mmCIF file of C-alpha atoms in Angstrom:
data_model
loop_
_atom_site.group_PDB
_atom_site.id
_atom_site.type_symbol
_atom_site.label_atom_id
_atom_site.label_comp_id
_atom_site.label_asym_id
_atom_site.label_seq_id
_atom_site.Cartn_x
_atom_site.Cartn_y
_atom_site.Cartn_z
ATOM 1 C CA UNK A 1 0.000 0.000 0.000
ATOM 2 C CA UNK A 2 1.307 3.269 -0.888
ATOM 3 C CA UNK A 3 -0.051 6.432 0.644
ATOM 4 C CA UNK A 4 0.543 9.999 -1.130
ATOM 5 C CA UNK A 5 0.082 12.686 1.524
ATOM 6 C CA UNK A 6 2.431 15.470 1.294
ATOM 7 C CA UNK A 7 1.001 17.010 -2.694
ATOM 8 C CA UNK A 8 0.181 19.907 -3.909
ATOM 9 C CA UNK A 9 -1.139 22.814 -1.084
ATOM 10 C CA UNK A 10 -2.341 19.661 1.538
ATOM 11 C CA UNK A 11 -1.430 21.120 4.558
ATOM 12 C CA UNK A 12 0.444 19.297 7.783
ATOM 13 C CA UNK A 13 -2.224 19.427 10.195
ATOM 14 C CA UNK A 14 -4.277 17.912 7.021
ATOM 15 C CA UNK A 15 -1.810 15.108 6.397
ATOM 16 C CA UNK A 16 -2.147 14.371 10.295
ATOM 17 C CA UNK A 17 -5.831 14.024 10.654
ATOM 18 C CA UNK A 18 -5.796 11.812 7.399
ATOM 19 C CA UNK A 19 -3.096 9.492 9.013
ATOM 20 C CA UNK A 20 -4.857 9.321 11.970
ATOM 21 C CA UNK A 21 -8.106 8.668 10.516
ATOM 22 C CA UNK A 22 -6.475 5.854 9.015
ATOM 23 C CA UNK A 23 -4.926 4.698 11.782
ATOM 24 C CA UNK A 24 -8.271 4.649 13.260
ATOM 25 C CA UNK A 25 -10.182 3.321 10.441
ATOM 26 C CA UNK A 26 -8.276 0.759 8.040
ATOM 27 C CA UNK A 27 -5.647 -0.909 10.391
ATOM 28 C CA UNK A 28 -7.071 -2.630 13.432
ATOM 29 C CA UNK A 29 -8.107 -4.899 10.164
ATOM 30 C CA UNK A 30 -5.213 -5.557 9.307
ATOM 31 C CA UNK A 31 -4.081 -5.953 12.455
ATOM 32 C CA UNK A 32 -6.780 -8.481 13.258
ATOM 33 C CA UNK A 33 -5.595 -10.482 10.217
ATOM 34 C CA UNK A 34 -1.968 -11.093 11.243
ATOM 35 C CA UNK A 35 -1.883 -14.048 12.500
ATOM 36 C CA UNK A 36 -3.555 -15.762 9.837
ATOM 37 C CA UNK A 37 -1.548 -13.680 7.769
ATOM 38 C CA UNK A 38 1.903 -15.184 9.172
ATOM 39 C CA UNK A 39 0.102 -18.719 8.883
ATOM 40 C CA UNK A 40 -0.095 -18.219 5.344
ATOM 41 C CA UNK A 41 3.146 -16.868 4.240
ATOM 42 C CA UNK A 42 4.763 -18.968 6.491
ATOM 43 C CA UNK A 43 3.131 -22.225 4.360
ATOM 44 C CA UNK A 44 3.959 -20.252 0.746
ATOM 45 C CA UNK A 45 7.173 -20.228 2.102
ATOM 46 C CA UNK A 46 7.744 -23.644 3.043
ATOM 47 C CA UNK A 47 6.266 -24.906 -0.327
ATOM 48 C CA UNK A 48 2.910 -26.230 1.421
ATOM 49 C CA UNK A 49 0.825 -23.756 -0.409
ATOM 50 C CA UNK A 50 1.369 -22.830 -4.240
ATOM 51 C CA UNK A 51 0.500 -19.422 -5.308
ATOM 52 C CA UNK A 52 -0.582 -19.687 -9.304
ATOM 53 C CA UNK A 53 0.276 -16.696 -11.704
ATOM 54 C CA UNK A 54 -2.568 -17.393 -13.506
ATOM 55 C CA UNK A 55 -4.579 -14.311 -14.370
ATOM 56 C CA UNK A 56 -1.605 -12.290 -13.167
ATOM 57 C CA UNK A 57 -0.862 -11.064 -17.142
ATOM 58 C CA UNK A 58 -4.581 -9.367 -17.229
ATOM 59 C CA UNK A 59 -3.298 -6.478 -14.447
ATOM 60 C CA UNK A 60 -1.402 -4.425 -16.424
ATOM 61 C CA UNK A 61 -2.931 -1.593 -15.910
ATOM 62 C CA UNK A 62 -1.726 1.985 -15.202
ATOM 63 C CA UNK A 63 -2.808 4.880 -12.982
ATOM 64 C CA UNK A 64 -0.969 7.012 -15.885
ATOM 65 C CA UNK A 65 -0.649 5.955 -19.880
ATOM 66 C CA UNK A 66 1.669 8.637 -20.521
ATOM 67 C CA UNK A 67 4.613 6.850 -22.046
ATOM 68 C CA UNK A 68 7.150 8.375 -20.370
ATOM 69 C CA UNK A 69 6.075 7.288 -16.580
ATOM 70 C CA UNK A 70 5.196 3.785 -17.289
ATOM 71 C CA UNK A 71 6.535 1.159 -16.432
ATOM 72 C CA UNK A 72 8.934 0.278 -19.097
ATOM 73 C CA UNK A 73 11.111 -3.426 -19.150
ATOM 74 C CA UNK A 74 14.495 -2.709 -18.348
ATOM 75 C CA UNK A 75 15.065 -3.405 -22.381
ATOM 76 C CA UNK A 76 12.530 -0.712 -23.118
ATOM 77 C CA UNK A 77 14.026 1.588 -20.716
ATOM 78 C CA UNK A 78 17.605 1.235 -22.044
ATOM 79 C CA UNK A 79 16.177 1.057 -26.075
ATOM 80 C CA UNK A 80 14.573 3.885 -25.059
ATOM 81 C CA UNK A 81 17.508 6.613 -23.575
ATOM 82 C CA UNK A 82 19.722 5.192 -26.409
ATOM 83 C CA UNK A 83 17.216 6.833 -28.769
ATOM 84 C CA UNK A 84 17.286 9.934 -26.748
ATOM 85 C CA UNK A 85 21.031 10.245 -26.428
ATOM 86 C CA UNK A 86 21.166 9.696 -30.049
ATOM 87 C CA UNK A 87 19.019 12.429 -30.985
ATOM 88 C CA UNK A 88 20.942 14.875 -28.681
ATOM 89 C CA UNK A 89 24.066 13.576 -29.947
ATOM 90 C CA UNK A 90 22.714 14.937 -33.697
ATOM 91 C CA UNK A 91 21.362 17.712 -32.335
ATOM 92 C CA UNK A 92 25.013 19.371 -31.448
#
């Protein structure tokens, strides 16, 4: 889970309610979960539960579709700021 507080004109005392209100809210259910939690990993882990991928190719979604903040493969990436330092390169 990632939480984005401190953007744009969101004040402190704002950020600290929010946080609180989470605190509050969201995770005593978490909490309440751990120990199953730790049962579980702790079988993945020992190989006495499998975890399939299956599906896992249909979540490639983005919060953003610009294409120059997502996610690129490390191939991509590295195709990708050859082609840029090439055109600079011609450009001087």
């Amino acid at each position: 889970m990632i939480l984005l507080n401190q953007a744009g004109r969101t004040t402190h005392a704002d950020i600290c309610q929010s946080l609180a209100l989470f605190a509050r809210d969201v995770m005593p259910e978490f909490h309440a979960r751990e120990a199953e939690h730790t049962r579980w990993k702790a079988d993945v882990l020992a190989g006495r539960i499998a975890i399939s991928d299956e599906g896992a190719d249909t979540y490639k979604l983005y919060a953003h579709q610009n294409e120059d903040i997502v996610r690129l493969t490390p191939a991509e990436l590295k195709a990708k700021m050859a082609a840029k330092e090439r055109a600079a390169a011609e450009r001087s």
